[in-house]
PDB file of C-alpha atoms and ligand atoms in Angstrom:
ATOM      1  CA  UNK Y 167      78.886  92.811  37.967  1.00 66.00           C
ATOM      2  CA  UNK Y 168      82.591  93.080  36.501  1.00 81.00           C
ATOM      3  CA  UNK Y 169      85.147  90.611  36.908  1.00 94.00           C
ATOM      4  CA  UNK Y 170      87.220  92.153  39.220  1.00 96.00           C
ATOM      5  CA  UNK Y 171      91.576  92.814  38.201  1.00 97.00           C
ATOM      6  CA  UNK Y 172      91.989  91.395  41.315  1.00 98.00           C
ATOM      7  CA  UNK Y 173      90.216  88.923  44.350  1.00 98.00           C
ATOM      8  CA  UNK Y 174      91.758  87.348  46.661  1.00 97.00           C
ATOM      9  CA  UNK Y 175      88.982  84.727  48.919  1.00 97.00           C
ATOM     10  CA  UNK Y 176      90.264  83.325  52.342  1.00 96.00           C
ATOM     11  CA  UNK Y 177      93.967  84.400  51.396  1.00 96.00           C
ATOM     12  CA  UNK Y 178      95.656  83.195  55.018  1.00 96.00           C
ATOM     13  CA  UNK Y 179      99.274  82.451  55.085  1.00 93.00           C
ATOM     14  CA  UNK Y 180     102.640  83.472  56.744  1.00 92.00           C
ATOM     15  CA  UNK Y 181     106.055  82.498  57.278  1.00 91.00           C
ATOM     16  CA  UNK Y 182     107.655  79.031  58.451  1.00 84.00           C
ATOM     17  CA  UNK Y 183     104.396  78.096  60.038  1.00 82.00           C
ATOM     18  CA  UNK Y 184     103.412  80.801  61.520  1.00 87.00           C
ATOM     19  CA  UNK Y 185     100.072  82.136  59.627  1.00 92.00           C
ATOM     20  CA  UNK Y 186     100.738  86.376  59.759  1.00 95.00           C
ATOM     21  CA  UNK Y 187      97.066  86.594  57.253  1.00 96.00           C
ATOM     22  CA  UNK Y 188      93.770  84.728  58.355  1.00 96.00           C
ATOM     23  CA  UNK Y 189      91.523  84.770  55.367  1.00 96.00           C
ATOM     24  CA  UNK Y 190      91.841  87.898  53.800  1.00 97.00           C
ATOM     25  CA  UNK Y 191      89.207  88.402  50.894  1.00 97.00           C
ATOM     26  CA  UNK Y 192      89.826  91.581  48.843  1.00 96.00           C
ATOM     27  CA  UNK Y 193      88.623  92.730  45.750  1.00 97.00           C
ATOM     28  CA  UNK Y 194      90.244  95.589  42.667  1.00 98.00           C
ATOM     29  CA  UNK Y 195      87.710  96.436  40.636  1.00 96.00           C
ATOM     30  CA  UNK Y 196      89.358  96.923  37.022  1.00 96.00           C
ATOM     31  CA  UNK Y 197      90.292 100.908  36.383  1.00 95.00           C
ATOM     32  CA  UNK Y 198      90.140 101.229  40.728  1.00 96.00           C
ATOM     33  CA  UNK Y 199      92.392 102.213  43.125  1.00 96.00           C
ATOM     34  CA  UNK Y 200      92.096 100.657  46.605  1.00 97.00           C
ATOM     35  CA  UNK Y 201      94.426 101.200  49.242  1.00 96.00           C
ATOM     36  CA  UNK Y 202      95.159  98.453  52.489  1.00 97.00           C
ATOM     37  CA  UNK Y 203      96.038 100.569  55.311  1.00 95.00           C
ATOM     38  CA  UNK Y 204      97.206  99.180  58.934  1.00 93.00           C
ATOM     39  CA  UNK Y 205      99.226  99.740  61.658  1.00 91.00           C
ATOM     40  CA  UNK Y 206     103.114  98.592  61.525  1.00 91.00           C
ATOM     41  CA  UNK Y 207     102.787  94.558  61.604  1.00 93.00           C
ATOM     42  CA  UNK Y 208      99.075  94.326  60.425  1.00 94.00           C
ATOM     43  CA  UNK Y 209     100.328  92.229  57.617  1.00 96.00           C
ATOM     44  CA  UNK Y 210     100.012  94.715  54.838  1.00 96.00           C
ATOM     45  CA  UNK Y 211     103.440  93.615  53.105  1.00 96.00           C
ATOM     46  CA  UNK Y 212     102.816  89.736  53.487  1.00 96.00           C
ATOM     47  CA  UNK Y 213      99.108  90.464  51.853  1.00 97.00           C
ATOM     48  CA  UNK Y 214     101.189  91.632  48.750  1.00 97.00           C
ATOM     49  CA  UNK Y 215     104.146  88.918  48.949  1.00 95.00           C
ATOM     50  CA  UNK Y 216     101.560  86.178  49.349  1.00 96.00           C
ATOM     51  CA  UNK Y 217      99.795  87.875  45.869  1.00 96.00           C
ATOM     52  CA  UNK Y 218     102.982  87.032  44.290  1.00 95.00           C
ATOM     53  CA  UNK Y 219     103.462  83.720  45.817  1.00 94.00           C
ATOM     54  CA  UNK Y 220     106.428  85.249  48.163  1.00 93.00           C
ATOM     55  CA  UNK Y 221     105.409  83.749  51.311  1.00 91.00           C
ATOM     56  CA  UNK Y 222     106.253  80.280  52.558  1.00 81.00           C
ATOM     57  CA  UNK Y 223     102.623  78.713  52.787  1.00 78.00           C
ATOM     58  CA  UNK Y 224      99.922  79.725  51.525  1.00 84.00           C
ATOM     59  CA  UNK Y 225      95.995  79.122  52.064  1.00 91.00           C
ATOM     60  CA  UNK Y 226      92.827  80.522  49.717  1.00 95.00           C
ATOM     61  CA  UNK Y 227      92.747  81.846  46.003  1.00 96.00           C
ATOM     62  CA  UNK Y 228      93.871  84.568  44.328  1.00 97.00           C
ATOM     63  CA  UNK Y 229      92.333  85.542  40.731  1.00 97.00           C
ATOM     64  CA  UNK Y 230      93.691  87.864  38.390  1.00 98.00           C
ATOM     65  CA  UNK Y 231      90.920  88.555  35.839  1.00 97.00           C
ATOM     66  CA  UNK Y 232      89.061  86.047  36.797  1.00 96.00           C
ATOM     67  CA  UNK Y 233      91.401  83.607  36.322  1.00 96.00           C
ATOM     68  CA  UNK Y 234      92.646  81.653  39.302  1.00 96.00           C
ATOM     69  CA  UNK Y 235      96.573  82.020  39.608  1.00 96.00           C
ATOM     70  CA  UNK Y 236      96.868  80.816  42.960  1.00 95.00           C
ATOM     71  CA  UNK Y 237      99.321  77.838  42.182  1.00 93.00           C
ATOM     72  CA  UNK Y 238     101.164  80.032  39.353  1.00 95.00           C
ATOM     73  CA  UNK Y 239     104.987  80.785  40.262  1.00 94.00           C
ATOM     74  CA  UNK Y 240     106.064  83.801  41.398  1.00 94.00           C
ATOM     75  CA  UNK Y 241     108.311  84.592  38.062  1.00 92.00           C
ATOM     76  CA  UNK Y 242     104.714  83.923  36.410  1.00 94.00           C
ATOM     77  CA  UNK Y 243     102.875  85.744  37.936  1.00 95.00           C
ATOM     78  CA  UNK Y 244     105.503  88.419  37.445  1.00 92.00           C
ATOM     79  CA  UNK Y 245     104.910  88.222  33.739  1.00 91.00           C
ATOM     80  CA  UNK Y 246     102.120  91.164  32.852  1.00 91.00           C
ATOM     81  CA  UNK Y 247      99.746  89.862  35.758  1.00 96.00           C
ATOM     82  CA  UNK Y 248     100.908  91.424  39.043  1.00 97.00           C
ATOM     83  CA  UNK Y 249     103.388  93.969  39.592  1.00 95.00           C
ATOM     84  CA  UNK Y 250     105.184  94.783  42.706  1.00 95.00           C
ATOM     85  CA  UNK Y 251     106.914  98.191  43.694  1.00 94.00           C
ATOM     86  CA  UNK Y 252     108.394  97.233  46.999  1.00 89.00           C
ATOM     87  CA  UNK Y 253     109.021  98.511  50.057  1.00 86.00           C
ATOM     88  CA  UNK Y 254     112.763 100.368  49.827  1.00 76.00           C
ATOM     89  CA  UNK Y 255     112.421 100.376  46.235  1.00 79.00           C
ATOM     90  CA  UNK Y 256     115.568  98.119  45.655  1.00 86.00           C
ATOM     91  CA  UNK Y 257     116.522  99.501  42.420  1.00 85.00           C
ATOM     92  CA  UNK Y 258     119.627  98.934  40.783  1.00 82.00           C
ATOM     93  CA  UNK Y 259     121.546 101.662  42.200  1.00 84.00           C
ATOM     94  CA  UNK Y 260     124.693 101.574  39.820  1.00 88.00           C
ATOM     95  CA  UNK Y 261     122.925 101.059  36.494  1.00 89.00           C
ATOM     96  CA  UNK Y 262     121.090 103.597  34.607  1.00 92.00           C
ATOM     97  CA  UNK Y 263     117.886 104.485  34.914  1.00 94.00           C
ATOM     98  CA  UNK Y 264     116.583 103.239  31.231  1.00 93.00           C
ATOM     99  CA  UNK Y 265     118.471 100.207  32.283  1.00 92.00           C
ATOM    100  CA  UNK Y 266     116.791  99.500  35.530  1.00 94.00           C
ATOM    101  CA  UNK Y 267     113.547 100.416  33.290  1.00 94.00           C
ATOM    102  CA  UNK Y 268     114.009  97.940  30.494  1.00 90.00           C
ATOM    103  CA  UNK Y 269     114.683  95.204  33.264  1.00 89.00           C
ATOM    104  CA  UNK Y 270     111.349  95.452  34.124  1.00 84.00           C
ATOM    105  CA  UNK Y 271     110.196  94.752  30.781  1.00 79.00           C
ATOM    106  CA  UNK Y 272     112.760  91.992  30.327  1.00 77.00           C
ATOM    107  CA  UNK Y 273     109.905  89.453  29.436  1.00 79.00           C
ATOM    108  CA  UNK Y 274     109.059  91.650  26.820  1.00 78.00           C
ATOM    109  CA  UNK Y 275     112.341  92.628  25.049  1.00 79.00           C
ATOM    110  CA  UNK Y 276     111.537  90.727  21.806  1.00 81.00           C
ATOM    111  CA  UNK Y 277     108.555  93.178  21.411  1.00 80.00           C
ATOM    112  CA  UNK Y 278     110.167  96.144  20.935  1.00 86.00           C
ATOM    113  CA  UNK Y 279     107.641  98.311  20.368  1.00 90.00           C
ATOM    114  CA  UNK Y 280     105.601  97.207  23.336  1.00 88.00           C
ATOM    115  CA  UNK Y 281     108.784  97.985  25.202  1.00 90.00           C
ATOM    116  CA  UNK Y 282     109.239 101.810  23.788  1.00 91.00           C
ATOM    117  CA  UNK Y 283     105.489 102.543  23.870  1.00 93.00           C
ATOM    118  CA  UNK Y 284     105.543 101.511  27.559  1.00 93.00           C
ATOM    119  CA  UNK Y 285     108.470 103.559  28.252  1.00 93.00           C
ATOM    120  CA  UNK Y 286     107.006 106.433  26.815  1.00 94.00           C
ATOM    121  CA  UNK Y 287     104.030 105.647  28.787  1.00 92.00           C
ATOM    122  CA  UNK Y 288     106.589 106.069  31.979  1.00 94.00           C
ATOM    123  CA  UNK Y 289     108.078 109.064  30.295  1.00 94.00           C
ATOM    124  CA  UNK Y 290     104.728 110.721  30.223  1.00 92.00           C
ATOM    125  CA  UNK Y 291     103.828 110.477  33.417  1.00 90.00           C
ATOM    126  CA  UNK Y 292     107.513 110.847  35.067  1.00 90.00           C
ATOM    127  CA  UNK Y 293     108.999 113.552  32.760  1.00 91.00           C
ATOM    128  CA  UNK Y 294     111.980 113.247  35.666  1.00 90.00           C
ATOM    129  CA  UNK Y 295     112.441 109.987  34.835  1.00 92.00           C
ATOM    130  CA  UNK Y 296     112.600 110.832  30.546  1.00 94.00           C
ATOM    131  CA  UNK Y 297     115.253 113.654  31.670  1.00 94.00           C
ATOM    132  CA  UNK Y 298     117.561 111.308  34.079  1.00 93.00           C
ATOM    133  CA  UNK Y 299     117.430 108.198  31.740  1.00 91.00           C
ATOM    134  CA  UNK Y 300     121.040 107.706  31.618  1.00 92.00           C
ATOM    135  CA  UNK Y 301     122.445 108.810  35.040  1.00 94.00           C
ATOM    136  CA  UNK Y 302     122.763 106.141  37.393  1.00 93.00           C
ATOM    137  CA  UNK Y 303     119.949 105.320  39.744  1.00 90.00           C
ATOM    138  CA  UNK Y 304     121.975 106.519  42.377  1.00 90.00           C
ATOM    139  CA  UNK Y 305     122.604 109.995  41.653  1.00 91.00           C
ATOM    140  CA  UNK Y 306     118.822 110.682  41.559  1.00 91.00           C
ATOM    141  CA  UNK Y 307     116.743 112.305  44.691  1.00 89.00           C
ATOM    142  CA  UNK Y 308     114.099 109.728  46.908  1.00 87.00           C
ATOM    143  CA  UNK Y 309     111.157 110.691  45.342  1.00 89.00           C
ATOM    144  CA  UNK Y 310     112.731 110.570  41.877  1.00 91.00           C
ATOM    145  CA  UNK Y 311     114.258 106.892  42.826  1.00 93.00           C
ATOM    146  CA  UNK Y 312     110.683 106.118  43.478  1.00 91.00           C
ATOM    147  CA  UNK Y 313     109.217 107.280  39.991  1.00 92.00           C
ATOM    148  CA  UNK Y 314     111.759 105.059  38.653  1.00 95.00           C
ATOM    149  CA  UNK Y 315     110.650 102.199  41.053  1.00 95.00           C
ATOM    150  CA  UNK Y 316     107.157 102.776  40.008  1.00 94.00           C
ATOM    151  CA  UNK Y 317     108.106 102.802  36.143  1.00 95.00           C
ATOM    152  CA  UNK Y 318     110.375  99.697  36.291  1.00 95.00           C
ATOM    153  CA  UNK Y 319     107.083  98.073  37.741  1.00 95.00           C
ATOM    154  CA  UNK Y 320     104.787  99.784  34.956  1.00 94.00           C
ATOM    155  CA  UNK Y 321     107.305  98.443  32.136  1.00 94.00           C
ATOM    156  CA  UNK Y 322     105.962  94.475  33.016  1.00 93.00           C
ATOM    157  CA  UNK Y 323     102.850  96.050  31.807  1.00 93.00           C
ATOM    158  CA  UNK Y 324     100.590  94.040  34.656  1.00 96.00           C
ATOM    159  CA  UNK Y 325      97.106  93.903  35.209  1.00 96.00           C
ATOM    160  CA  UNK Y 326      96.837  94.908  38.736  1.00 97.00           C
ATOM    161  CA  UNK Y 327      99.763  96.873  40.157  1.00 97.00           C
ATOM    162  CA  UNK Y 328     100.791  96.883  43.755  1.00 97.00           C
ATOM    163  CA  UNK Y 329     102.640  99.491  45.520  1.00 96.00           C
ATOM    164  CA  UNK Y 330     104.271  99.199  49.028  1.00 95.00           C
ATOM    165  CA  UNK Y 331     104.347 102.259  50.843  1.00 93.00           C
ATOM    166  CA  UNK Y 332     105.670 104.691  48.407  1.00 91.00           C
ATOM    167  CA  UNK Y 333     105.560 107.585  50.827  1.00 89.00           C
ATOM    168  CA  UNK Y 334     107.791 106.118  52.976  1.00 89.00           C
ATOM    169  CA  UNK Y 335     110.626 108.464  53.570  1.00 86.00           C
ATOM    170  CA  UNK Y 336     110.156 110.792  50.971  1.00 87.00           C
ATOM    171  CA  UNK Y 337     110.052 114.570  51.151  1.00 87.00           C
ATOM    172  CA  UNK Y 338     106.921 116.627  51.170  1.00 89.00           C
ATOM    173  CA  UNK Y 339     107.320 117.713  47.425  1.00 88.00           C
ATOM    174  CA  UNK Y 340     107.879 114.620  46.348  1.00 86.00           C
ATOM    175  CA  UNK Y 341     105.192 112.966  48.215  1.00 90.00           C
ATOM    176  CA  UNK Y 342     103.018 115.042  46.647  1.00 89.00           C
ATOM    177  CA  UNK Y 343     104.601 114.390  43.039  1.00 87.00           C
ATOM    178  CA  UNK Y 344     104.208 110.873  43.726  1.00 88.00           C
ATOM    179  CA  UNK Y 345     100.649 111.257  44.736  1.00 90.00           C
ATOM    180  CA  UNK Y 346     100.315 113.288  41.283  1.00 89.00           C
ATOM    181  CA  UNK Y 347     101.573 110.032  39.197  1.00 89.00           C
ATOM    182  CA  UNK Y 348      99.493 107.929  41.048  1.00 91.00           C
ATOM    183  CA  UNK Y 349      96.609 110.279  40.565  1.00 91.00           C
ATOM    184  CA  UNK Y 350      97.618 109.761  36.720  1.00 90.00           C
ATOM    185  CA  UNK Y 351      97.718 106.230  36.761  1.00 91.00           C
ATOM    186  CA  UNK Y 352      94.542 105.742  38.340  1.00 92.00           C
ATOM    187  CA  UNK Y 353      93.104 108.354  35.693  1.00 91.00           C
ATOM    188  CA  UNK Y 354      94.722 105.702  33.018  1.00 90.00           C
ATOM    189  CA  UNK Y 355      92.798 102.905  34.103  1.00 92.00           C
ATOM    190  CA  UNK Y 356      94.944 101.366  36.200  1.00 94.00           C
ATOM    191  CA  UNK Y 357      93.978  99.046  38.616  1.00 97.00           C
ATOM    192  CA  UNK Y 358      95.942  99.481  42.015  1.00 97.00           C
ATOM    193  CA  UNK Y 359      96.409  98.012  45.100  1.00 98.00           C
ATOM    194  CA  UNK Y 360      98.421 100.589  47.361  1.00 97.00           C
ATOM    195  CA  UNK Y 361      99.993 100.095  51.214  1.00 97.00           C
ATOM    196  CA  UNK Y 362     100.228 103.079  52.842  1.00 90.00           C
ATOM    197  CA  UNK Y 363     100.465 104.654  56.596  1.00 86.00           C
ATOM    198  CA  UNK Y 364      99.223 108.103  55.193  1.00 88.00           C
ATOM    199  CA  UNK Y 365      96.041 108.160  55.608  1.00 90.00           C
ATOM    200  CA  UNK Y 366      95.015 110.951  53.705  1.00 88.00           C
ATOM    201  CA  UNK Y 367      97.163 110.052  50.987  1.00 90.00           C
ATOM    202  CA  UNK Y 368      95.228 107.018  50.638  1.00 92.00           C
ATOM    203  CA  UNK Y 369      91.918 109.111  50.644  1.00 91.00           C
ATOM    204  CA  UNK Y 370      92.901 111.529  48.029  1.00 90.00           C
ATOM    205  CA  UNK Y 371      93.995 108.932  45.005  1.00 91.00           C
ATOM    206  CA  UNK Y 372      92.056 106.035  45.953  1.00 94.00           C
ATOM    207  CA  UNK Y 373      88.320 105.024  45.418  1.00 95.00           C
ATOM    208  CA  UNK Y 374      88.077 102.610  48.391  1.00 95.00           C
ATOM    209  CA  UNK Y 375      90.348 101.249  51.223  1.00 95.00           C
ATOM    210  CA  UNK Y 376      90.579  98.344  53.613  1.00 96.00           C
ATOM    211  CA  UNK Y 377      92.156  98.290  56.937  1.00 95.00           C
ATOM    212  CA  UNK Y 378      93.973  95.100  57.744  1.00 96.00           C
ATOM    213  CA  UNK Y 379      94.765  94.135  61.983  1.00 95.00           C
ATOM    214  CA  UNK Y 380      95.974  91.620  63.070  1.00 95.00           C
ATOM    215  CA  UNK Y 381      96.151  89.916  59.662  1.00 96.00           C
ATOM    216  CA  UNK Y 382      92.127  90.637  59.187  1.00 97.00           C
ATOM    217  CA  UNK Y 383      90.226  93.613  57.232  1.00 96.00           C
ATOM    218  CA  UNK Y 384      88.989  94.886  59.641  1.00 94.00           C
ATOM    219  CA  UNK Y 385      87.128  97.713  58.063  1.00 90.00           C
ATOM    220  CA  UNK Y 386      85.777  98.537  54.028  1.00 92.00           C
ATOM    221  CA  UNK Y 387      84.948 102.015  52.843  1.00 84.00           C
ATOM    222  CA  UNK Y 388      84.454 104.305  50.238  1.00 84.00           C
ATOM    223  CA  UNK Y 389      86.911 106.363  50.499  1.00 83.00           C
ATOM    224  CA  UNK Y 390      84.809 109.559  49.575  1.00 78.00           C
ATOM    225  CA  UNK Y 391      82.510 108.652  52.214  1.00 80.00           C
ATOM    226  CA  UNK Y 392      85.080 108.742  54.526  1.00 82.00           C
ATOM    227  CA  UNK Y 393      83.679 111.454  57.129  1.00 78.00           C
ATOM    228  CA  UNK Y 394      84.813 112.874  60.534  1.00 76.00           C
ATOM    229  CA  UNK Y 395      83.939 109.481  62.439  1.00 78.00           C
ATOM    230  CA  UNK Y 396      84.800 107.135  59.696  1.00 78.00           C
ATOM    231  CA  UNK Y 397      88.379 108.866  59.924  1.00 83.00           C
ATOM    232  CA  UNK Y 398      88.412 108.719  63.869  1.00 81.00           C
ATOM    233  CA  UNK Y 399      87.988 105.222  63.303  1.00 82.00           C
ATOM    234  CA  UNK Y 400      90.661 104.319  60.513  1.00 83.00           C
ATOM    235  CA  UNK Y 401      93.180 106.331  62.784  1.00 82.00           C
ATOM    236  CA  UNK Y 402      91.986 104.353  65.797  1.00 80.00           C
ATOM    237  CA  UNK Y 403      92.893 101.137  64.242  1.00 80.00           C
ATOM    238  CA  UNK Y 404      96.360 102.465  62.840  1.00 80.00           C
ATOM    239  CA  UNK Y 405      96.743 103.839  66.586  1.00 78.00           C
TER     240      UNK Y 405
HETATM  241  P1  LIG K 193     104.946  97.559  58.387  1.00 91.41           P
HETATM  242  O1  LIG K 193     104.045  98.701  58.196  1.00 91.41           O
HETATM  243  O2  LIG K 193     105.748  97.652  59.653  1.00 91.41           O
HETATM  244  O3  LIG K 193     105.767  97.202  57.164  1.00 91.41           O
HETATM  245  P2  LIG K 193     103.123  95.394  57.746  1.00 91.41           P
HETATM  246  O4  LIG K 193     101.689  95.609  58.003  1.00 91.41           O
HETATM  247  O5  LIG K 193     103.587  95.497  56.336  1.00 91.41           O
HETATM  248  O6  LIG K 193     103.977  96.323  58.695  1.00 91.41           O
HETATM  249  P3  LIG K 193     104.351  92.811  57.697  1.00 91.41           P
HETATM  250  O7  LIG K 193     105.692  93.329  57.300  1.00 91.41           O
HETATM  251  O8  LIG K 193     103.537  92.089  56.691  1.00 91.41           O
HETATM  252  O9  LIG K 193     103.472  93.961  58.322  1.00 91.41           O
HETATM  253  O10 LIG K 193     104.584  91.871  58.966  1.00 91.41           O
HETATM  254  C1  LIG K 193     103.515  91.157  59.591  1.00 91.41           C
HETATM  255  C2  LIG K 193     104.076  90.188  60.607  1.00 91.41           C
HETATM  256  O11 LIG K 193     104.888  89.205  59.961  1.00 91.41           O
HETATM  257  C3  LIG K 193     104.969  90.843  61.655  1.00 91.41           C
HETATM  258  O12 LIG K 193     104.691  90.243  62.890  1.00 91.41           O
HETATM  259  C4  LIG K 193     106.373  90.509  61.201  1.00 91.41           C
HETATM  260  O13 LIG K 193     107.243  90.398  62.279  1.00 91.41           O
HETATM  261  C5  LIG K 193     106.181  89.158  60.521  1.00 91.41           C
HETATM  262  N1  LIG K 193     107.141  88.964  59.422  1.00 91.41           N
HETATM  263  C6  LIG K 193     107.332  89.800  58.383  1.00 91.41           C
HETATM  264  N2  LIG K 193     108.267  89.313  57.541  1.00 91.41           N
HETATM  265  C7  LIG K 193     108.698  88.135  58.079  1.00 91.41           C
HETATM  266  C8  LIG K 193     109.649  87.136  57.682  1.00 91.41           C
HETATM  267  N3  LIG K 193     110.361  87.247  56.570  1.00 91.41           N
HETATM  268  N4  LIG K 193     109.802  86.066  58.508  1.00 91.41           N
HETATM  269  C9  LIG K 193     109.077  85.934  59.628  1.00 91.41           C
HETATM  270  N5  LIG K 193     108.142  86.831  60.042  1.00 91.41           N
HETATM  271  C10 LIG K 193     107.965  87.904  59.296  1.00 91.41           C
END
């Protein structure tokens, strides 16, 4: 058995005292892409904030690698272990795009080459990204935005990467482009820990997905086994 990127055991927790996760235990394989679907509310974006260390209490462990970060720091964990592309993407908007790149390396700036082999890594698989590197953030499209979002989080170079909803408001194309990189990443040996409300998004680059109501998984599948009733089911619980 490998030592998964990623297990979380009993991971409850919420905000002020109100628990919004009750014992969540999740597992990322290394090199697999899992995705935690849910209806709006399920807890999907407190599951990755409490990862982090984001949320205000917090019950259960969380091991990266098999080792136990649960009492690291947020800014630690931040360091090469978990990366986070949030919700809204909350880029820089009036700085470049190499610039809002390099800040997500920042821990890594006195390794230079680290830096430049991981940007070319981003480069690679966003050739958007290469070409816009040094218009603002702002004058680029959604989806393009998003490639940057997803690169800024690839610079920390982490171990498990998380992504929250990166459909969310984009156009078809560029759903599809995004679904591409992803695709990529996985292919890379990435391991990944996606939100999403597309369903068959989340079927098409992952290997497995959870579904999270009511701040519990409520279901676990393969996602290739996913047939006609396994989908009526996932789309029941999303409703
Ligand atoms: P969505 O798809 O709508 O983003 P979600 O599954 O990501 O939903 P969360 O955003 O994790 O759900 O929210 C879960 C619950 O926690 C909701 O009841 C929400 O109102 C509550 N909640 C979220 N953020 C906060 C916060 N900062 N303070 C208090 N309660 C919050």
């Amino acid at each position: 058995m490998n030592t998964p990127a990623l297990r979380t055991t009993g991971l409850s927790g919420g905000y002020g005292r109100f628990d919004v996760l009750h014992g969540i235990d999740l597992e990322v394989q290394p090199g697999e892409a899992v995705a935690l679907l849910g209806p709006n509310g399920a807890g999907k974006t407190t599951a990755l904030r409490a990862l982090l260390n984001l949320v205000s209490h917090r019950r259960g462990t969380v091991e990266v690698n098999g080792t136990d970060i649960t009492s690291y720091p947020t800014h630690r964990i931040a360091r090469g272990l978990i990366g986070l592309v949030p919700e809204g993407r909350r880029l820089f908007l009036d700085q470049t795009v190499e610039d809002n790149l390099r800040l997500g390396g920042l821990h890594l700036r006195r390794d230079r080459r680290r830096v430049d082999a991981l940007m070319h890594e981003v480069f690679a698989l966003f050739p958007v990204v290469e070409r816009y590197r040094s218009r603002p953030a702002s004058a680029l499209s959604g989806g393009e935005q998003q490639m940057v979002a997803i690169g800024r989080m690839m610079m920390s170079d982490p171990a498990v990467m998380l992504l929250d909803e990166p459909s969310l408001g984009l156009a078809p194309l560029a759903i599809d482009a995004m679904a591409a990189g992803l695709a990529a990443l996985r292919e890379a040996g990435r391991s990944i820990l996606l939100v999403e409300q597309r369903v068959d998004l989340a079927l098409q680059v992952c290997d497995r997905i959870y579904v999270l109501s009511g701040g519990r998984i409520v279901e676990e599948d393969v996602a290739a086994s996913v047939g006609g009733e396994g989908r009526a089911l996932i789309d029941a619980y999303l409703g």
